Amino acid sequence: MSSLAAAPTVQEGASWQEVLAPYARPRLARSLLDLATSVVPYLALSVVMYLSLDVSYLLTLALAVPTAGFLVRVFIVFHDCAHGSFLPSKRANAWLGAVLGLLVYAPFLRWRHDHAVHHATSGDLDRRGTGDVRTLTVNEYRALSRRGRIGYRVLRNPLVMFGLGPIVAMVVGPRIVAKDARPRMRRSVIRTDLALALLIGGLCFLMGWWQFLLVQGPAALLAGSTGIWLFYVQHQFEDAYWESAEDWTYAEAALRGSSYLRLPRVLQFFTGNIGFHHVHHLNARVPNYNLPRAHAENPVFHDVPTLSLWDGLGAVRLKLWDESRGRLVTFPQARRVSG
């Protein structure tokens, strides 16, 4: 990894909140520009993909790449709305988030709740499980039955995570209402499911269900795989931060447990600056377009764990948290530890 120096210590409380407060102010004009450079090109390219079916499906698949890029960018706007950071009005964020949820197949209220839990528990060994990529410690893995170990290995296999993962995360999981869900969350899922049924049903009626799948499938799958990889690498790198609840702190989890993923400029655009994840986790009210400036202007962010694109791809090999060494390890490394 390109930089794994010890992250700077941030004093808890008002100090870092005051430092980031000027950046946590959405600007309507800039937010509207984000919408114009995400939703509009995504919808336009989706139409072009449909029209290209009469020319060549290879052309359709080629167009799926930029379409997926803009869908990722749509998701970042949806994500900012969930944090109430995209528009000045709380109600406007909720309404826009609910609409964008139809494009990314996500019930806004429930996703907002689960993601808030993720922010509140990221890096806490005792509160894993909500909004996380399932991660076991070396000792927990060893305590599993043979079937349990196989299941965990299958779950963490890149082909499953980035191949089947988007289907589960975007299509299957969000459609299911948990039995113990609060009424508000239950209504969020049901309303989104009904709205999607009407929207997708209408599109299939107009263009044909097979054509809908040929257009929507590749772009959604590629965008979903990219999103899962981004979410993974933002917290799953070798010297990540995991602590038991009594030693866990919010600021340290943000600065040491959230990576700065340094991407080429074009990928930074399509991913909505989410690579500045350390800033985002320290203050989720900072809009995506203010994250680079907050990072550049504050020295506290200059020594955080930094990953290149290649580092991020390589981090997929890491599977287990080794509590004795305080780092993520591969399966072979875990076996060597046990020997």
Short mmCIF file of C-alpha atoms in Angstrom, two decimals:
data_model
loop_
_atom_site.label_atom_id
_atom_site.label_comp_id
_atom_site.label_asym_id
_atom_site.label_seq_id
_atom_site.Cartn_x
_atom_site.Cartn_y
_atom_site.Cartn_z
CA MET A 1 0.00 0.00 0.00
CA SER A 2 1.27 3.38 -0.91
CA SER A 3 0.97 4.92 2.55
CA LEU A 4 0.28 3.11 5.79
CA ALA A 5 1.78 5.53 8.26
CA ALA A 6 0.06 5.78 11.60
CA ALA A 7 -2.98 7.96 11.26
CA PRO A 8 -2.90 11.28 13.13
CA THR A 9 -4.64 11.55 16.44
CA VAL A 10 -7.79 13.62 16.40
CA GLN A 11 -9.09 15.07 19.61
CA GLU A 12 -12.64 13.89 20.22
CA GLY A 13 -15.45 16.40 20.50
CA ALA A 14 -15.80 19.88 19.13
CA SER A 15 -12.33 20.23 17.58
CA TRP A 16 -12.78 18.11 14.46
CA GLN A 17 -16.44 19.08 14.19
CA GLU A 18 -15.43 22.74 14.08
CA VAL A 19 -12.70 22.02 11.52
CA LEU A 20 -15.14 20.31 9.15
CA ALA A 21 -18.16 22.53 9.79
CA PRO A 22 -17.38 24.96 6.91
CA TYR A 23 -17.34 22.06 4.45
CA ALA A 24 -20.60 20.58 5.71
CA ARG A 25 -22.74 23.17 3.97
CA PRO A 26 -24.43 22.02 0.76
CA ARG A 27 -24.61 24.52 -2.07
CA LEU A 28 -27.78 24.26 -4.14
CA ALA A 29 -26.16 25.23 -7.43
CA ARG A 30 -23.35 22.71 -6.98
CA SER A 31 -25.81 20.01 -5.95
CA LEU A 32 -27.94 20.66 -9.03
CA LEU A 33 -24.78 20.32 -11.13
CA ASP A 34 -24.21 16.92 -9.52
CA LEU A 35 -27.72 15.90 -10.53
CA ALA A 36 -27.15 17.15 -14.06
CA THR A 37 -23.94 15.14 -14.36
CA SER A 38 -25.33 11.93 -12.90
CA VAL A 39 -29.05 11.31 -13.40
CA VAL A 40 -29.35 13.03 -16.78
CA PRO A 41 -26.48 11.20 -18.54
CA TYR A 42 -27.49 7.90 -16.91
CA LEU A 43 -31.04 8.14 -18.26
CA ALA A 44 -29.84 9.42 -21.65
CA LEU A 45 -27.32 6.61 -22.06
CA SER A 46 -29.94 4.06 -21.02
CA VAL A 47 -32.10 5.25 -23.91
CA VAL A 48 -29.13 5.09 -26.28
CA MET A 49 -28.42 1.54 -25.11
CA TYR A 50 -31.99 0.57 -25.96
CA LEU A 51 -31.72 2.14 -29.42
CA SER A 52 -28.39 0.40 -30.00
CA LEU A 53 -30.06 -3.01 -29.69
CA ASP A 54 -31.10 -2.64 -33.35
CA VAL A 55 -27.49 -2.01 -34.35
CA SER A 56 -25.33 -4.44 -32.37
CA TYR A 57 -25.47 -5.91 -28.90
CA LEU A 58 -21.70 -5.51 -28.69
CA LEU A 59 -22.30 -1.77 -29.00
CA THR A 60 -24.94 -2.04 -26.26
CA LEU A 61 -22.45 -3.78 -23.97
CA ALA A 62 -19.80 -1.16 -24.72
CA LEU A 63 -22.28 1.58 -23.80
CA ALA A 64 -23.00 -0.27 -20.55
CA VAL A 65 -19.59 0.79 -19.20
CA PRO A 66 -20.18 4.58 -19.12
CA THR A 67 -23.83 3.99 -18.21
CA ALA A 68 -22.71 2.00 -15.16
CA GLY A 69 -20.28 4.78 -14.28
CA PHE A 70 -23.07 7.33 -14.20
CA LEU A 71 -25.26 4.93 -12.20
CA VAL A 72 -22.51 4.76 -9.56
CA ARG A 73 -22.54 8.55 -9.57
CA VAL A 74 -26.34 8.50 -9.10
CA PHE A 75 -25.84 6.24 -6.11
CA ILE A 76 -23.41 8.72 -4.55
CA VAL A 77 -26.09 11.42 -4.78
CA PHE A 78 -28.59 8.99 -3.22
CA HIS A 79 -26.00 8.26 -0.52
CA ASP A 80 -25.52 11.97 0.22
CA CYS A 81 -29.29 12.42 0.48
CA ALA A 82 -29.34 9.64 3.07
CA HIS A 83 -26.86 11.63 5.15
CA GLY A 84 -28.88 14.84 4.66
CA SER A 85 -25.80 16.42 3.10
CA PHE A 86 -26.84 16.93 -0.52
CA LEU A 87 -29.51 19.64 -0.26
CA PRO A 88 -30.02 22.36 2.37
CA SER A 89 -33.48 21.07 3.27
CA LYS A 90 -33.95 17.83 5.24
CA ARG A 91 -37.29 17.22 3.53
CA ALA A 92 -35.82 17.84 0.09
CA ASN A 93 -33.06 15.30 0.79
CA ALA A 94 -35.67 12.72 1.79
CA TRP A 95 -37.84 13.29 -1.28
CA LEU A 96 -34.94 13.26 -3.72
CA GLY A 97 -33.46 10.21 -2.01
CA ALA A 98 -36.75 8.33 -2.34
CA VAL A 99 -36.91 9.11 -6.08
CA LEU A 100 -33.29 8.18 -6.69
CA GLY A 101 -33.89 5.00 -4.71
CA LEU A 102 -35.99 3.80 -7.66
CA LEU A 103 -32.97 4.14 -9.95
CA VAL A 104 -30.69 2.21 -7.58
CA TYR A 105 -33.43 -0.23 -6.41
CA ALA A 106 -33.10 0.81 -2.76
CA PRO A 107 -35.83 1.71 -0.21
CA PHE A 108 -34.54 5.07 1.01
CA LEU A 109 -35.60 5.05 4.66
CA ARG A 110 -34.37 1.56 5.39
CA TRP A 111 -31.10 2.08 3.53
CA ARG A 112 -30.57 5.35 5.41
CA HIS A 113 -31.11 3.57 8.73
CA ASP A 114 -28.78 0.65 7.94
CA HIS A 115 -26.09 2.97 6.64
CA ALA A 116 -26.29 5.13 9.75
CA VAL A 117 -25.68 1.99 11.82
CA HIS A 118 -22.64 1.27 9.64
CA HIS A 119 -21.21 4.72 10.38
CA ALA A 120 -21.85 4.30 14.09
CA THR A 121 -20.22 0.87 14.32
CA SER A 122 -17.54 0.73 11.61
CA GLY A 123 -14.39 -0.85 13.05
CA ASP A 124 -16.13 -2.05 16.23
CA LEU A 125 -15.49 -5.77 16.66
CA ASP A 126 -18.42 -6.15 19.03
CA ARG A 127 -20.98 -4.51 16.76
CA ARG A 128 -20.31 -6.06 13.37
CA GLY A 129 -23.14 -7.16 11.13
CA THR A 130 -25.17 -4.19 9.87
CA GLY A 131 -24.07 -2.56 6.65
CA ASP A 132 -20.76 -4.46 6.70
CA VAL A 133 -19.04 -7.00 4.51
CA ARG A 134 -19.05 -9.99 6.85
CA THR A 135 -15.61 -10.28 8.43
CA LEU A 136 -14.50 -12.89 10.96
CA THR A 137 -11.47 -12.91 13.20
CA VAL A 138 -8.92 -15.70 12.78
CA ASN A 139 -10.13 -17.34 16.02
CA GLU A 140 -13.78 -17.10 15.00
CA TYR A 141 -12.99 -18.73 11.68
CA ARG A 142 -11.08 -21.57 13.34
CA ALA A 143 -14.03 -22.21 15.67
CA LEU A 144 -16.39 -22.80 12.73
CA SER A 145 -17.40 -26.24 11.55
CA ARG A 146 -16.04 -27.43 8.22
CA ARG A 147 -19.31 -26.46 6.57
CA GLY A 148 -19.16 -23.03 8.20
CA ARG A 149 -15.62 -22.46 6.91
CA ILE A 150 -16.64 -23.46 3.40
CA GLY A 151 -19.61 -21.09 3.58
CA TYR A 152 -17.42 -18.21 4.70
CA ARG A 153 -14.88 -18.92 1.96
CA VAL A 154 -17.64 -18.98 -0.64
CA LEU A 155 -19.08 -15.70 0.67
CA ARG A 156 -15.66 -14.01 0.51
CA ASN A 157 -14.80 -15.39 -2.93
CA PRO A 158 -14.45 -12.47 -5.38
CA LEU A 159 -16.65 -14.22 -7.98
CA VAL A 160 -19.44 -14.45 -5.43
CA MET A 161 -18.88 -11.02 -3.84
CA PHE A 162 -18.69 -9.10 -7.10
CA GLY A 163 -20.69 -11.45 -9.35
CA LEU A 164 -23.67 -12.58 -7.27
CA GLY A 165 -23.23 -9.83 -4.69
CA PRO A 166 -24.84 -7.06 -6.79
CA ILE A 167 -27.88 -9.25 -7.49
CA VAL A 168 -28.36 -9.94 -3.79
CA ALA A 169 -27.55 -6.39 -2.69
CA MET A 170 -29.61 -4.56 -5.34
CA VAL A 171 -32.40 -6.93 -6.39
CA VAL A 172 -33.11 -9.51 -3.69
CA GLY A 173 -32.15 -8.06 -0.30
CA PRO A 174 -33.89 -4.68 -0.55
CA ARG A 175 -37.18 -6.35 -1.55
CA ILE A 176 -37.44 -8.34 1.70
CA VAL A 177 -39.18 -6.92 4.75
CA ALA A 178 -37.66 -8.09 8.02
CA LYS A 179 -40.15 -9.55 10.50
CA ASP A 180 -38.96 -7.28 13.29
CA ALA A 181 -38.79 -4.15 11.12
CA ARG A 182 -40.33 -1.00 12.50
CA PRO A 183 -43.54 0.09 10.71
CA ARG A 184 -41.77 3.04 9.06
CA MET A 185 -39.05 0.80 7.62
CA ARG A 186 -41.64 -1.76 6.54
CA ARG A 187 -43.61 0.91 4.68
CA SER A 188 -40.41 2.16 3.02
CA VAL A 189 -39.69 -1.29 1.59
CA ILE A 190 -43.27 -2.00 0.51
CA ARG A 191 -43.76 1.40 -1.15
CA THR A 192 -40.46 1.11 -2.99
CA ASP A 193 -41.32 -2.41 -4.14
CA LEU A 194 -44.70 -1.27 -5.44
CA ALA A 195 -43.23 1.75 -7.19
CA LEU A 196 -40.54 -0.40 -8.80
CA ALA A 197 -43.14 -2.95 -9.91
CA LEU A 198 -45.10 -0.20 -11.66
CA LEU A 199 -42.01 1.44 -13.16
CA ILE A 200 -40.37 -1.76 -14.39
CA GLY A 201 -43.71 -3.20 -15.49
CA GLY A 202 -44.37 -0.08 -17.56
CA LEU A 203 -40.92 -0.17 -19.15
CA CYS A 204 -41.26 -3.87 -19.95
CA PHE A 205 -44.67 -3.18 -21.54
CA LEU A 206 -43.20 -0.42 -23.71
CA MET A 207 -39.91 -2.02 -24.74
CA GLY A 208 -40.29 -5.72 -23.92
CA TRP A 209 -39.02 -7.55 -20.83
CA TRP A 210 -36.12 -9.15 -22.67
CA GLN A 211 -34.97 -5.79 -24.05
CA PHE A 212 -35.27 -4.29 -20.58
CA LEU A 213 -32.98 -6.98 -19.17
CA LEU A 214 -30.51 -6.64 -22.04
CA VAL A 215 -30.22 -2.91 -21.35
CA GLN A 216 -30.57 -2.68 -17.59
CA GLY A 217 -28.82 -5.90 -16.61
CA PRO A 218 -25.22 -5.22 -17.72
CA ALA A 219 -25.14 -1.62 -16.48
CA ALA A 220 -26.71 -2.46 -13.11
CA LEU A 221 -24.46 -5.49 -12.61
CA LEU A 222 -21.30 -3.54 -13.43
CA ALA A 223 -22.34 -0.59 -11.26
CA GLY A 224 -23.28 -2.93 -8.41
CA SER A 225 -19.94 -4.77 -8.60
CA THR A 226 -18.10 -1.46 -8.56
CA GLY A 227 -20.13 -0.25 -5.60
CA ILE A 228 -19.45 -3.40 -3.58
CA TRP A 229 -15.74 -3.18 -4.35
CA LEU A 230 -15.67 0.48 -3.28
CA PHE A 231 -17.50 -0.31 -0.07
CA TYR A 232 -15.17 -3.23 0.58
CA VAL A 233 -11.87 -1.48 0.00
CA GLN A 234 -12.88 1.58 2.03
CA HIS A 235 -12.71 -0.50 5.21
CA GLN A 236 -10.95 -3.74 4.26
CA PHE A 237 -7.24 -3.07 3.88
CA GLU A 238 -4.25 -4.60 5.63
CA ASP A 239 -3.75 -2.12 8.48
CA ALA A 240 -7.42 -1.30 8.97
CA TYR A 241 -8.87 -0.34 12.35
CA TRP A 242 -10.82 -2.87 14.39
CA GLU A 243 -11.17 -2.56 18.14
CA SER A 244 -13.39 -3.99 20.86
CA ALA A 245 -16.19 -1.72 22.01
CA GLU A 246 -14.36 -0.45 25.11
CA ASP A 247 -11.37 0.73 23.04
CA TRP A 248 -13.28 1.90 19.95
CA THR A 249 -13.56 5.62 19.18
CA TYR A 250 -15.49 7.27 16.37
CA ALA A 251 -12.68 9.57 15.22
CA GLU A 252 -10.01 6.87 15.22
CA ALA A 253 -12.34 4.55 13.30
CA ALA A 254 -12.80 7.28 10.69
CA LEU A 255 -9.13 8.18 10.32
CA ARG A 256 -7.55 4.75 10.69
CA GLY A 257 -10.37 2.49 9.56
CA SER A 258 -11.50 4.35 6.44
CA SER A 259 -9.10 4.51 3.52
CA TYR A 260 -8.19 7.35 1.22
CA LEU A 261 -8.59 5.59 -2.13
CA ARG A 262 -6.52 7.66 -4.54
CA LEU A 263 -8.12 7.16 -7.95
CA PRO A 264 -7.40 8.56 -11.41
CA ARG A 265 -9.38 11.75 -12.02
CA VAL A 266 -11.97 10.14 -14.31
CA LEU A 267 -12.71 7.39 -11.77
CA GLN A 268 -12.84 9.96 -8.98
CA PHE A 269 -15.54 11.74 -10.99
CA PHE A 270 -17.65 8.62 -11.56
CA THR A 271 -17.32 7.54 -7.91
CA GLY A 272 -18.33 10.96 -6.62
CA ASN A 273 -15.16 11.49 -4.57
CA ILE A 274 -16.14 8.64 -2.25
CA GLY A 275 -12.47 7.64 -2.17
CA PHE A 276 -12.02 10.43 0.39
CA HIS A 277 -13.76 8.08 2.76
CA HIS A 278 -11.81 9.13 5.84
CA VAL A 279 -13.26 12.64 5.58
CA HIS A 280 -16.73 11.26 4.92
CA HIS A 281 -16.65 9.02 8.00
CA LEU A 282 -15.37 11.78 10.23
CA ASN A 283 -18.27 14.02 9.19
CA ALA A 284 -20.94 12.47 6.98
CA ARG A 285 -22.61 15.85 6.49
CA VAL A 286 -19.87 16.97 4.11
CA PRO A 287 -21.28 16.78 0.54
CA ASN A 288 -19.29 14.65 -1.89
CA TYR A 289 -18.10 17.69 -3.85
CA ASN A 290 -16.51 19.22 -0.74
CA LEU A 291 -14.57 16.10 0.31
CA PRO A 292 -11.42 16.75 -1.81
CA ARG A 293 -11.13 20.32 -0.53
CA ALA A 294 -11.57 19.25 3.08
CA HIS A 295 -8.83 16.66 2.62
CA ALA A 296 -6.43 19.04 0.90
CA GLU A 297 -6.84 21.93 3.33
CA ASN A 298 -6.46 20.03 6.61
CA PRO A 299 -3.11 18.39 7.50
CA VAL A 300 -4.84 15.93 9.84
CA PHE A 301 -5.94 14.02 6.73
CA HIS A 302 -2.56 13.86 5.01
CA ASP A 303 -1.22 10.77 6.80
CA VAL A 304 -4.29 8.55 6.75
CA PRO A 305 -4.10 5.05 5.19
CA THR A 306 -3.80 5.68 1.47
CA LEU A 307 -4.50 3.13 -1.24
CA SER A 308 -3.80 3.25 -4.94
CA LEU A 309 -6.16 1.59 -7.41
CA TRP A 310 -3.79 -1.39 -7.51
CA ASP A 311 -3.71 -1.55 -3.69
CA GLY A 312 -7.50 -1.60 -3.68
CA LEU A 313 -7.64 -4.48 -6.12
CA GLY A 314 -5.07 -6.39 -4.08
CA ALA A 315 -7.01 -5.88 -0.84
CA VAL A 316 -9.63 -8.34 -2.10
CA ARG A 317 -7.22 -11.13 -0.99
CA LEU A 318 -7.66 -10.18 2.67
CA LYS A 319 -10.23 -12.33 4.45
CA LEU A 320 -9.78 -12.43 8.24
CA TRP A 321 -8.93 -10.07 11.08
CA ASP A 322 -5.88 -11.23 13.05
CA GLU A 323 -6.36 -9.76 16.53
CA SER A 324 -2.87 -10.76 17.64
CA ARG A 325 -1.21 -8.74 14.88
CA GLY A 326 -3.89 -6.07 14.47
CA ARG A 327 -4.32 -6.48 10.72
CA LEU A 328 -6.34 -8.21 8.04
CA VAL A 329 -4.75 -11.35 6.64
CA THR A 330 -5.27 -13.83 3.83
CA PHE A 331 -6.30 -17.43 4.44
CA PRO A 332 -2.71 -18.69 3.88
CA GLN A 333 -1.37 -16.09 6.33
CA ALA A 334 -3.95 -17.22 8.89
CA ARG A 335 -2.78 -20.81 8.50
CA ARG A 336 0.85 -19.78 9.03
CA VAL A 337 -0.15 -17.99 12.22
CA SER A 338 -1.82 -21.14 13.51
CA GLY A 339 1.32 -23.15 12.75
#
